[in-house]
Short mmCIF file of C-alpha atoms (C1' of nucleotides) in Angstrom, two decimals:
data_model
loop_
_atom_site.label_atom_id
_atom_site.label_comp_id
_atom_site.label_asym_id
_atom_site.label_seq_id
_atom_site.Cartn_x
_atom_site.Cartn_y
_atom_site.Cartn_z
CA UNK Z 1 26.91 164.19 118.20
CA UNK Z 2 25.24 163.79 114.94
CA UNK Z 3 22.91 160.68 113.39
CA UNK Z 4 23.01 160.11 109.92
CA UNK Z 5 20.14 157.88 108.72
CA UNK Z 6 21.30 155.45 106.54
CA UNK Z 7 18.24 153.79 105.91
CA UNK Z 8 14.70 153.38 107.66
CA UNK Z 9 16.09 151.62 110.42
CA UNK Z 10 19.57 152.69 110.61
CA UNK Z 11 21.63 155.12 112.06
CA UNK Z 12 25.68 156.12 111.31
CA UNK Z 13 27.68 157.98 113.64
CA UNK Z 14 30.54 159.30 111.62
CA UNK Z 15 33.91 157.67 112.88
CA UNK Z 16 36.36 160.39 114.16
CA UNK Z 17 39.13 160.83 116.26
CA UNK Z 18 39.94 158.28 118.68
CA UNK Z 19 36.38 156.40 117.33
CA UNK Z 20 38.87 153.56 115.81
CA UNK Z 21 35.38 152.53 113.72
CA UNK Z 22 31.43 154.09 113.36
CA UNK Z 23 28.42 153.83 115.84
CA UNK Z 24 25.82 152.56 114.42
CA UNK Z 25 22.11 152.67 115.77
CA UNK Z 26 19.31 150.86 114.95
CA UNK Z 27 15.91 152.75 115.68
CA UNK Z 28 12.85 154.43 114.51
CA UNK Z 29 13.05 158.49 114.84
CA UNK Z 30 10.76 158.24 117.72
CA UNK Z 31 12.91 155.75 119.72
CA UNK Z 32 16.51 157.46 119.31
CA UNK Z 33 17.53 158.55 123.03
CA UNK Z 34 16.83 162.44 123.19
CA UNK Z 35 20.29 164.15 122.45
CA UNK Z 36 21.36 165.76 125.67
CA UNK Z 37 18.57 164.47 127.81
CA UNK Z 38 20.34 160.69 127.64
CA UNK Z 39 24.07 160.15 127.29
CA UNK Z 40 23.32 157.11 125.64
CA UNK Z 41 25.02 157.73 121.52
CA UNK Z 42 28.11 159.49 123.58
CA UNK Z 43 28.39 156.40 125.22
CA UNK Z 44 28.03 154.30 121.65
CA UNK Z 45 30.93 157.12 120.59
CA UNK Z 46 33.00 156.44 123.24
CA UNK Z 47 32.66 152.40 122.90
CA UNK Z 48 34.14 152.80 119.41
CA UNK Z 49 37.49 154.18 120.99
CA UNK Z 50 38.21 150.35 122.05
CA UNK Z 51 41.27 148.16 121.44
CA UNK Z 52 40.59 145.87 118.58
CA UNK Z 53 37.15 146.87 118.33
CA UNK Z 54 35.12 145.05 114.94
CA UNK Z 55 33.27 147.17 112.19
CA UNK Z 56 30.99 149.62 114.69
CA UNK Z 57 30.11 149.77 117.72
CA UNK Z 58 26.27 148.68 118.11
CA UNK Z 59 23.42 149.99 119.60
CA UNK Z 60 20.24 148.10 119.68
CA UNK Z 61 16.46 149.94 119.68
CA UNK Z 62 16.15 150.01 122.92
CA UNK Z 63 19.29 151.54 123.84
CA UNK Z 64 19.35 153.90 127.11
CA UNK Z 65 22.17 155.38 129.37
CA UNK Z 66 24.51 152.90 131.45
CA UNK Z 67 27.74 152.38 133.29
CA UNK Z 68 30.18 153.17 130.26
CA UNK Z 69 28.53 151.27 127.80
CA UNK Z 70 25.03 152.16 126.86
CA UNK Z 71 22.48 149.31 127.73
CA UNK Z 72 21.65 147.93 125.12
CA UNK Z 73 25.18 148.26 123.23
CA UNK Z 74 26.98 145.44 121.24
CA UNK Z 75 30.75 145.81 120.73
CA UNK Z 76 32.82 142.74 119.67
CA UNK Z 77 36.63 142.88 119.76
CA UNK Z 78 39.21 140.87 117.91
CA UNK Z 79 41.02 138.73 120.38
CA UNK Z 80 44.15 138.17 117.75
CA UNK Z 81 44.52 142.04 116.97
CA UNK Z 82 44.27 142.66 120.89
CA UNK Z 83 41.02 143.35 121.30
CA UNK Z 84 39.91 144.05 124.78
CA UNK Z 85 37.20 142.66 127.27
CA UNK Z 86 35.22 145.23 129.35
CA UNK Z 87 33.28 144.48 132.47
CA UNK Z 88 30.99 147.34 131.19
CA UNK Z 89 30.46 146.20 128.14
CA UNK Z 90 28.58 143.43 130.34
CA UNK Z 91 27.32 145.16 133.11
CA UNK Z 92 26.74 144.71 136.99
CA UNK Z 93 23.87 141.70 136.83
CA UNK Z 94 26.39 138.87 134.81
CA UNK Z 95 24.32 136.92 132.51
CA UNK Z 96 21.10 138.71 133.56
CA UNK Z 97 18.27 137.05 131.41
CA UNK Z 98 14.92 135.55 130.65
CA UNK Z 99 13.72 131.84 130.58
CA UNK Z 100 9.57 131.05 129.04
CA UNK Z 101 8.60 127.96 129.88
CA UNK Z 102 4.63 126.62 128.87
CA UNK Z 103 2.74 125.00 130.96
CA UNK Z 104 -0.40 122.30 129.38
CA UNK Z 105 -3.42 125.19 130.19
CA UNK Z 106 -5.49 127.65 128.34
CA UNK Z 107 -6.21 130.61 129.24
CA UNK Z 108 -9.65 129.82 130.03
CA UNK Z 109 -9.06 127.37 132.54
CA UNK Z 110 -6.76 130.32 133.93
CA UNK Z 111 -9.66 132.61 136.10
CA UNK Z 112 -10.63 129.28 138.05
CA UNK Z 113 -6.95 128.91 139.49
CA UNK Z 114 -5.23 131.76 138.94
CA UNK Z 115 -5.64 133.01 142.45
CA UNK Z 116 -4.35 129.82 144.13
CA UNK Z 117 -1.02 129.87 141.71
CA UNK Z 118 -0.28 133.62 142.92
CA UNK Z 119 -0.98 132.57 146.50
CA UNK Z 120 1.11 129.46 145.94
CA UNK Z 121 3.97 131.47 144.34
CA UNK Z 122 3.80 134.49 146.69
CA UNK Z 123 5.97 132.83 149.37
CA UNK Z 124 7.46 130.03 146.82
CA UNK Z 125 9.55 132.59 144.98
CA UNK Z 126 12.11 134.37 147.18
CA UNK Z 127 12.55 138.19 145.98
CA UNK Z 128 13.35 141.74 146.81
CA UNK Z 129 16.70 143.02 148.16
CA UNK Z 130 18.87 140.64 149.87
CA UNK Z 131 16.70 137.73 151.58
CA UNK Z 132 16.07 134.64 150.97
CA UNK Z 133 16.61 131.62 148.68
CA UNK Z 134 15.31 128.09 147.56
CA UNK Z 135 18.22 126.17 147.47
CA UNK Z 136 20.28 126.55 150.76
CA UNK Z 137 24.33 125.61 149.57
CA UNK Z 138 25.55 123.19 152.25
CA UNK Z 139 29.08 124.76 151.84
CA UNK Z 140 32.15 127.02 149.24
CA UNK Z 141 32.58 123.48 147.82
CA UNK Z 142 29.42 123.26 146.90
CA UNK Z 143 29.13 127.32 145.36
CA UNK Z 144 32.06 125.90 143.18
CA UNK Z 145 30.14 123.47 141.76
CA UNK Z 146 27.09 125.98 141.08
CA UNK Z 147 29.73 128.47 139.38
CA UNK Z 148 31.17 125.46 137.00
CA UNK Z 149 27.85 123.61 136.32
CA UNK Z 150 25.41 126.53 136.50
CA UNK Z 151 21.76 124.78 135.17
CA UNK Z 152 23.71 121.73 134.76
CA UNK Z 153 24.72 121.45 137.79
CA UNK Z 154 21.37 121.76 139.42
CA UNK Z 155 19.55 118.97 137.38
CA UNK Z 156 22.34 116.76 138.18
CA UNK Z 157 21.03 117.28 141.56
CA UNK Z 158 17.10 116.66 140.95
CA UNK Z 159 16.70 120.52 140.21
CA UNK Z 160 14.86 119.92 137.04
CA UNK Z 161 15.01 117.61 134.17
CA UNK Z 162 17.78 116.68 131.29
CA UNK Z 163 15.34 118.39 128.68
CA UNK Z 164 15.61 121.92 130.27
CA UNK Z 165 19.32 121.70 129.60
CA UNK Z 166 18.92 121.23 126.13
CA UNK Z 167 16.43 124.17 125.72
CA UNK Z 168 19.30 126.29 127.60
CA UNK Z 169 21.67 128.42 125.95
CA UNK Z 170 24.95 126.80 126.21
CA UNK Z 171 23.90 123.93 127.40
CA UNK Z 172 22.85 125.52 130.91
CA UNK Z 173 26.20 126.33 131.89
CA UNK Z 174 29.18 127.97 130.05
CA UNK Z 175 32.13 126.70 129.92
CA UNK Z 176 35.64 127.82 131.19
CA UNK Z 177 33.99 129.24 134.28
CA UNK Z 178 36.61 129.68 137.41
CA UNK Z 179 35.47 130.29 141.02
CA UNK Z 180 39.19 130.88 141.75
CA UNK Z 181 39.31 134.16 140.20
CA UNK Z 182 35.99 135.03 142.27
CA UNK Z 183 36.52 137.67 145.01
CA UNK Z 184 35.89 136.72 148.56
CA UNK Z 185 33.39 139.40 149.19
CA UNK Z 186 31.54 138.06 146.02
CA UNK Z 187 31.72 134.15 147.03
CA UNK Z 188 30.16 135.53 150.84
CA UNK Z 189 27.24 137.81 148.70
CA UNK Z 190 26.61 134.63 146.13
CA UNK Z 191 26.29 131.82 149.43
CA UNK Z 192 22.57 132.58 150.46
CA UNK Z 193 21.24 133.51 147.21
CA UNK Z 194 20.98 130.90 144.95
CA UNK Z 195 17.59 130.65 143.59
CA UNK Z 196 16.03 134.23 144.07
CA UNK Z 197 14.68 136.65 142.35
CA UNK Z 198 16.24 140.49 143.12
CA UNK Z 199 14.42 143.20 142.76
CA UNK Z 200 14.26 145.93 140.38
CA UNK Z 201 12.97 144.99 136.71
CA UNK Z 202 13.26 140.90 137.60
CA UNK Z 203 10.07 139.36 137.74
CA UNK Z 204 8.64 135.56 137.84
CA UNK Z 205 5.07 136.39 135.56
CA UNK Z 206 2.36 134.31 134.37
CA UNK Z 207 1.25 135.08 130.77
CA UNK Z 208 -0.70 133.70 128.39
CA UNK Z 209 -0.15 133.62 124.04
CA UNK Z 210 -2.40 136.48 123.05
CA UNK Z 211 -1.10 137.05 119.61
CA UNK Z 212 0.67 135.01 116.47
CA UNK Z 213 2.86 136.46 114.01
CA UNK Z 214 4.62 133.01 112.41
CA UNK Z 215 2.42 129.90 113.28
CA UNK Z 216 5.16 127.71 112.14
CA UNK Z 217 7.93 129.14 114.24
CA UNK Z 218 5.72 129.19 117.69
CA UNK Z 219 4.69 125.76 117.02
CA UNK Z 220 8.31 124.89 116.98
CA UNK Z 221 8.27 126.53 120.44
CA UNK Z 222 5.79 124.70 121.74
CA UNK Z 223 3.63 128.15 121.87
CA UNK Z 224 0.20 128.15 120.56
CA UNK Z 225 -2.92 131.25 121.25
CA UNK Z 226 -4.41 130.83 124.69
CA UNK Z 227 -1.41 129.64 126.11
CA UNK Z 228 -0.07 129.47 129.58
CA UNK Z 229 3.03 130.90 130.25
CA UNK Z 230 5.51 131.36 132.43
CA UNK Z 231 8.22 134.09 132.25
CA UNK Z 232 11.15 134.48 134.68
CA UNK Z 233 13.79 137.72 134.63
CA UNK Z 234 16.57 137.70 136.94
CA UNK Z 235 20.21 137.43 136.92
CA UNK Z 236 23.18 136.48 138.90
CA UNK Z 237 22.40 138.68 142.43
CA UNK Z 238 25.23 140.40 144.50
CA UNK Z 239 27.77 137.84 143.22
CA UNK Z 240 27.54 139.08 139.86
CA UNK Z 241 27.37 142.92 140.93
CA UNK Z 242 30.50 142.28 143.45
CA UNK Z 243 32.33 140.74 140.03
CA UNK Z 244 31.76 144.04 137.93
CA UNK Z 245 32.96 145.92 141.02
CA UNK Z 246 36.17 144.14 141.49
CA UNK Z 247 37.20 143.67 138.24
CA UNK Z 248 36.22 147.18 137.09
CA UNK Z 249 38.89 148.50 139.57
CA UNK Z 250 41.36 146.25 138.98
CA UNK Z 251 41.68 146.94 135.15
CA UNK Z 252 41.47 150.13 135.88
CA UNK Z 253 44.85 149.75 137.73
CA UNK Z 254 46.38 147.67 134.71
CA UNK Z 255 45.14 149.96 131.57
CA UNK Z 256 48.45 152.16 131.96
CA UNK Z 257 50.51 148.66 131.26
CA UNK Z 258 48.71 147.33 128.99
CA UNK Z 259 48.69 150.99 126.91
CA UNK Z 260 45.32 151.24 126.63
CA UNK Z 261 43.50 154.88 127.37
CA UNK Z 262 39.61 154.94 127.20
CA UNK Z 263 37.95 158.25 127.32
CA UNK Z 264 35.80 157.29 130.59
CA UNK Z 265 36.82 155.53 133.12
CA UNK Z 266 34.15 153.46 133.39
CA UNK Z 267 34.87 151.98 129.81
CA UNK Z 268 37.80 149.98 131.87
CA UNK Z 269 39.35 147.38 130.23
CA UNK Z 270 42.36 144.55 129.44
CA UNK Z 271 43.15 142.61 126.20
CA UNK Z 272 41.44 139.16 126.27
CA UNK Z 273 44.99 137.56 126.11
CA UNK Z 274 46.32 138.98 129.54
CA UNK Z 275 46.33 137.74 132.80
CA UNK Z 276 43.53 140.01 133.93
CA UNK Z 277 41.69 139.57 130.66
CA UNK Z 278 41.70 136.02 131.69
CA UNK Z 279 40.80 136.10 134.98
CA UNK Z 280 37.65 138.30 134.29
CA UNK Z 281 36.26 136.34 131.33
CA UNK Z 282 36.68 132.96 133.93
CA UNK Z 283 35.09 135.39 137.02
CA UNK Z 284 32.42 136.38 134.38
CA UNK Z 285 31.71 132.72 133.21
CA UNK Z 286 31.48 131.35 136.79
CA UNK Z 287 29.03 134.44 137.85
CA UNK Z 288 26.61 133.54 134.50
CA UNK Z 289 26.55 130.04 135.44
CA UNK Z 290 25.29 131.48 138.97
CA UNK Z 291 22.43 133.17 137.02
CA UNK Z 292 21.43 130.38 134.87
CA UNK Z 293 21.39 128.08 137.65
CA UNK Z 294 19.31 130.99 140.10
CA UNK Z 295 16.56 130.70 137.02
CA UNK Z 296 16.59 126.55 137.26
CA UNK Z 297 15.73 127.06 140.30
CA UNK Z 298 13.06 129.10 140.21
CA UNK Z 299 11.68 127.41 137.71
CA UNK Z 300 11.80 124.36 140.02
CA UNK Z 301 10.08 126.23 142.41
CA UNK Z 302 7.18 127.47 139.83
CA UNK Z 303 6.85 124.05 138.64
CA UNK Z 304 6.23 122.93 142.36
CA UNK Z 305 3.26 125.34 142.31
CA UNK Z 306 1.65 124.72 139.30
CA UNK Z 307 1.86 120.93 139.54
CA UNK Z 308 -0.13 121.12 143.07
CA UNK Z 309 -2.51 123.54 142.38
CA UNK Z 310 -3.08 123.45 138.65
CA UNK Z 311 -2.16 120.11 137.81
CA UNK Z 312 0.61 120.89 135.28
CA UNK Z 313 4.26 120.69 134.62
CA UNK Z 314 5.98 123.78 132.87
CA UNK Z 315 8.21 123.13 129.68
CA UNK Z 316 11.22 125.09 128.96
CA UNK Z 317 10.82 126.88 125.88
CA UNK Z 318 14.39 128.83 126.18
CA UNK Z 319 16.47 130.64 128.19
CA UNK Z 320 19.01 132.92 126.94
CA UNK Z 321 21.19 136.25 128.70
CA UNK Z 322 21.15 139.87 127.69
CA UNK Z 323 24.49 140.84 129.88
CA UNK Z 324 27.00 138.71 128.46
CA UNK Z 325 30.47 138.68 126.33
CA UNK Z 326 31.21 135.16 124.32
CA UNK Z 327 34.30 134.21 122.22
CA UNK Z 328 32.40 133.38 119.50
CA UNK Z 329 33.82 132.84 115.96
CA UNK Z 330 32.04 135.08 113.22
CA UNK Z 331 33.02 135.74 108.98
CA UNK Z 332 34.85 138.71 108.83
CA UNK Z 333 36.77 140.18 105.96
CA UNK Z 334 36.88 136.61 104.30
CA UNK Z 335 37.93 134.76 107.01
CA UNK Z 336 36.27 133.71 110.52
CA UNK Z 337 37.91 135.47 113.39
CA UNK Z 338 37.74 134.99 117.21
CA UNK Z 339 35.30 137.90 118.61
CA UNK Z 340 34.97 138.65 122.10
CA UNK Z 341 31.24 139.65 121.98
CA UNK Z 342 30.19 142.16 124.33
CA UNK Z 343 26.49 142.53 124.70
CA UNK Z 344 25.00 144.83 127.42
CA UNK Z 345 21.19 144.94 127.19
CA UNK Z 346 20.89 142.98 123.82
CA UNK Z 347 20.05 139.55 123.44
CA UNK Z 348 22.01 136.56 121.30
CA UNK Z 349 19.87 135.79 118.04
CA UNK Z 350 20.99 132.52 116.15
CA UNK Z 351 19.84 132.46 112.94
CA UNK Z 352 18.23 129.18 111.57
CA UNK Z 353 20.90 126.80 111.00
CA UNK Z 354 23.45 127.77 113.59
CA UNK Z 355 25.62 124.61 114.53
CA UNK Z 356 24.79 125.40 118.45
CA UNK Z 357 21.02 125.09 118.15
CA UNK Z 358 19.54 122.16 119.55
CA UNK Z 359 17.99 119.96 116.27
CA UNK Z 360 14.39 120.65 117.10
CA UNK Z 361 14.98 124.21 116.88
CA UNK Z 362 17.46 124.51 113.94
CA UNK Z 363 14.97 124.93 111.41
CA UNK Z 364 13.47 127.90 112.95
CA UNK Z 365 16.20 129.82 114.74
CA UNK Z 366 16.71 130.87 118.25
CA UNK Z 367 13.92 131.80 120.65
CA UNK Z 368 14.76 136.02 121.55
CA UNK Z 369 13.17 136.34 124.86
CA UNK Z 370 11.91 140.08 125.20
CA UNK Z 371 10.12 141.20 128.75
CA UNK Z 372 7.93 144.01 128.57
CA UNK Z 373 7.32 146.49 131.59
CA UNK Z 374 5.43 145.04 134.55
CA UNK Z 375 1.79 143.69 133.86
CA UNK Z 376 2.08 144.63 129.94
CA UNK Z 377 3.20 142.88 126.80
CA UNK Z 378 6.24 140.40 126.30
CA UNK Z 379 7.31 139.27 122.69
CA UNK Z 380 8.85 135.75 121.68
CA UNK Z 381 11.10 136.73 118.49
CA UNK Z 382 13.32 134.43 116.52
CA UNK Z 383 16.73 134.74 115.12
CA UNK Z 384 17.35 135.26 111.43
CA UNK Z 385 19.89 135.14 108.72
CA UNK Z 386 22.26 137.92 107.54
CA UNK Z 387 22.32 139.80 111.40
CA UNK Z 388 24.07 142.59 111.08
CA UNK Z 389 24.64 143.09 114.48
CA UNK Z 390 26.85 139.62 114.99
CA UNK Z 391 23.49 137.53 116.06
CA UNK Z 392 22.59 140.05 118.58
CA UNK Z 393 18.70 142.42 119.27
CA UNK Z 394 17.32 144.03 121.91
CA UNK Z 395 16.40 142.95 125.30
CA UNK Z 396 13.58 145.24 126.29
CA UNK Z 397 11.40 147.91 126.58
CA UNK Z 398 13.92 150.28 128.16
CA UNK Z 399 13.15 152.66 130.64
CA UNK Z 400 12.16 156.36 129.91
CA UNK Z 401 11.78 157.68 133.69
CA UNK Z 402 14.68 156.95 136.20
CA UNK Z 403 13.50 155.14 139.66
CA UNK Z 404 12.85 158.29 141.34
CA UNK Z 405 11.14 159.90 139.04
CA UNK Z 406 8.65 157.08 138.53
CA UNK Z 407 8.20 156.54 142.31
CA UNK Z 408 7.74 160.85 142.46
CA UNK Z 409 4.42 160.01 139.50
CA UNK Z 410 3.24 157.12 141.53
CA UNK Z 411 2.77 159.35 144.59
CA UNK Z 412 -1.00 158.85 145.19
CA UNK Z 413 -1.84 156.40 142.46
CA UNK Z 414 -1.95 152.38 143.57
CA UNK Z 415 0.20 150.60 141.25
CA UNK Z 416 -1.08 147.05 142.24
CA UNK Z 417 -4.70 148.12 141.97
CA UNK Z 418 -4.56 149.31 138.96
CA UNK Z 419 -2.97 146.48 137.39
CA UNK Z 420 -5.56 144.35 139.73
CA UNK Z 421 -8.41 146.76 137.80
CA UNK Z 422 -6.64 145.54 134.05
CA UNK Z 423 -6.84 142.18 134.62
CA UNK Z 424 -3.28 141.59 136.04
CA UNK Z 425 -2.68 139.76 139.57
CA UNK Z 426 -0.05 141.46 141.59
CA UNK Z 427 2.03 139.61 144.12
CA UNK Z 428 4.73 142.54 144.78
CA UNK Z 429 7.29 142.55 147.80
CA UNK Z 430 6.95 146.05 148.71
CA UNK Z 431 4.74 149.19 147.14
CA UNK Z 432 8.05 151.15 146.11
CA UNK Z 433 9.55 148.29 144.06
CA UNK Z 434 6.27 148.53 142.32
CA UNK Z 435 5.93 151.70 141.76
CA UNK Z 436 9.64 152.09 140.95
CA UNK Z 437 8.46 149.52 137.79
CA UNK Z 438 4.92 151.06 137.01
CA UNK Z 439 4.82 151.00 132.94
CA UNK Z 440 4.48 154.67 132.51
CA UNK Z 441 8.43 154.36 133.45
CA UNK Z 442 9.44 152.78 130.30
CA UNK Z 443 9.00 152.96 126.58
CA UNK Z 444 6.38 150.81 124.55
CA UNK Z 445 8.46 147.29 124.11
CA UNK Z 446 6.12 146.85 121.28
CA UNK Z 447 8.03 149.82 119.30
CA UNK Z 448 11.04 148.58 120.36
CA UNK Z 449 10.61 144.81 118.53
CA UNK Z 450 9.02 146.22 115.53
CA UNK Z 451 12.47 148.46 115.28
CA UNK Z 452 14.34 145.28 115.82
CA UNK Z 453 12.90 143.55 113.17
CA UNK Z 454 12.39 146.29 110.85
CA UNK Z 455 16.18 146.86 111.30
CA UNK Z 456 16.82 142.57 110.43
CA UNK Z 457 18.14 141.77 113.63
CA UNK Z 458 15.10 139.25 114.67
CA UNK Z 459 11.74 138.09 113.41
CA UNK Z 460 8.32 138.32 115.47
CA UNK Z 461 7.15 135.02 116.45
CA UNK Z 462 4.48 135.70 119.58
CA UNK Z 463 3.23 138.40 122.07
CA UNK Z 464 2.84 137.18 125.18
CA UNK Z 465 0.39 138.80 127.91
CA UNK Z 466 0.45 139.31 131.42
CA UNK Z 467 -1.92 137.97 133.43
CA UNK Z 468 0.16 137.75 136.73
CA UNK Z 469 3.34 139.39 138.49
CA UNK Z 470 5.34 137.94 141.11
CA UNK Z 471 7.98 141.05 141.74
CA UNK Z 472 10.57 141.94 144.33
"C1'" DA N 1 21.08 145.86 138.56
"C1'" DT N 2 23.08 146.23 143.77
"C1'" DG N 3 23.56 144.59 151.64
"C1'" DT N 4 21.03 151.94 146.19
"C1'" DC N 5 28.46 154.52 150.18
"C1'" DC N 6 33.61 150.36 153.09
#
DNA sequence: ATGTCC
């Protein structure tokens, strides 16, 4: 595997055989995954072997190892030359993502209530491994209606108000979702968990503004310094993970008839225009309406919280996936062609202008929601022109020790109390998901969005910091 | 990420 750098932010990996185009990496020297330690460029290699697959295959700063695509990859096919969708080129949690929303505080009113919101969230926000949920789904008709409306769906019902749906991506649900090509096992994992958080790297956090990089942008945000923030980070739960699973094995089965060979089987795969193709993408849609609709409702549940003990409502700012493929249309060669976008770890980034902005936002571009490790720095970044990456950046800090090895390093240290001792309150389901997160674990997410925009792919707007985690 | 192996 070699890098060429093309230019301070670039990387090339040389197209050869079956690579049917480049890899190409965006990073600083001191973020590229270690060859051999990480699998991660073999992976962005191997990514570039796909049917139909558009000028390179992608990798974003923060790119680390992952089920067959690296996280953090972005590979879009061309759905009239046979390009192919993956179910690893989304990855497990469907439509994982992050939603801000600002609530009418400064941080100095913050230390007077700031224990009574983490007491009032503690047992508001359901989290950790399977257990528990806000909104209780009277039946499979009424899952249905979750999996086609998503966010919509749950304001139609009193679950927040009509303005959160503009400030959604897609509206708040996409479309062409269908709960008929949902598994069983799937539907019975998705019933009960509507409205929770998961565990892992989701988190519900309070934050506050602590820095400004474009005034004019963040005020089109609604952000200003010394704001109060919310951030949430979750995705769409079992349902989504039962999805992957299925349809993972059941293009595997199909790959021989449709002549495709990959050279891991985890890069498992179908045209868009087949039957399974189909059925995935509508699968896929239905499980990211699941996730948007899971972060509605915790948002409905935050907003319960800080309206009785703080005295304010909480404004959507954005919300927008990292684990997603789109048709989307993008200029190509001349001519705008229909791209299934894959991207696995890596946020959407409309430019300014973009017809599927809302109008308050189209000056300024897209908010790019980017979480930072537990209890450290997030960053608010904005879509800009000329993306090389088909509108895509990264999605996070990225994790440098695996779970075990971070829990081995937290062996005798107190995670929570030594976020307590920085300033950060800690309301954590259980002392191994927290240690499994503690921030030595992962790389400096400030590195990783100075890469980004270095590299053109986003803009900094805001850096968010935490002041409270609510974690499974 | 995930009822961390049907």
């Amino acid at each position: 595997m070699e890098l060429v750098q093309e230019s301070p932010y670039r990387f090339r990996i040389d197209r050869e055989a079956p690579m049917r185009v480049p890899g190409v990496v965006f990073a600083v020297p001191e973020l590229l995954p270690e060859v051999g330690a990480d699998r991660s460029l073999d992976q962005v290699a191997n990514v570039a072997t796909l049917p139909g697959i558009v000028e390179a295959s992608y990798a974003m700063p923060d790119v680390h190892w992952g089920y067959g695509f690296p996280i953090g990859g972005v590979a879009a096919t061309d759905v009239a030359a046979g390009g192919v969708v993956s179910p690893g080129g989304v990855g497990f949690d469907i439509s994982c993502g992050v939603r801000l929303l600002t609530a009418e505080l400064d941080r100095a009113e913050l230390p007077r209530v700031i224990e009574a919101l983490m007491d009032g969230l503690d047992p508001a926000i359901p989290r950790g491994m399977g257990r528990g949920a806000v909104w209780q789904l009277a039946d499979r008709a009424e899952l249905d209606a979750v999996l086609r409306g998503g966010s919509r769906y749950a304001v139609e019902r009193g679950h927040g108000v009509p303005r959160d749906l503009a400030r959604c991506e897609d509206d708040g649900a996409v479309t062409d979702a269908d709960p008929a090509q949902v598994g069983e096992r799937a539907v019975q994992r998705g019933q009960g968990q509507v409205g929770s958080l998961g565990s892992g790297n989701h988190f519900l956090e309070v934050q506050a503004v602590e820095e400004v990089y474009d005034e004019p942008v963040a005020a089109a945000f609604g952000l200003r310094p010394g704001q109060v923030c919310v951030m949430i980070h979750c995705g769409s739960r079992g349902l989504g993970h039962q999805i992957c699973t299925d349809y993972v094995r059941i293009m595997e089965g199909v790959m021989p008839r449709h002549g495709i060979e990959v050279p891991d089987r985890q890069l498992a795969c179908a045209p868009v225009d087949s039957p399974e193709g189909r059925a995935y993408l509508g699968a896929m849609a239905a499980a990211a309406n699941y996730a948007r609709a899971n972060r509605q409702l915790l948002t409905e549940a935050a907003r319960r919280v800080f309206t009785r003990v703080a005295g304010t409502d909480l404004d959507l700012v954005y919300d927008v996936s990292h684990n997603l493929a789109k048709i989307e249309e993008h200029e190509r060669d001349g001519g705008t062609r229909r791209l299934c976008v894959h991207r696995k770890g890596a946020t959407r980034a409309l430019p300014p202008d973009h017809p599927d902005l809302p109008a308050d936002l189209r000056d300024v571009g897209q908010p790019v929601l980017i979480p930072g490790s537990m209890g450290t720095s997030s960053y608010v970044l904005t879509g800009v022109a000329g993306n090389p990456a088909f509108a895509s950046t990264c999605h996070g800090a990225g994790r440098t020790r695996s779970r075990g090895e971070a829990t081995r390093a937290a062996r005798g240290q107190d995670v929570r109390r030594d976020l307590a001792a920085r300033g950060v309150a800690v309301r954590g389901a259980s002392r191994k998901g927290l240690a499994e997160e503690m921030p030595d674990a992962y790389k400096d997410v400030s590195a990783v969005v100075e890469a980004a925009s270095g590299a053109g792919l986003c803009r900094l707007v805001a850096r968010l910091t935490s002041l409270g985690v609510v974690k499974g």
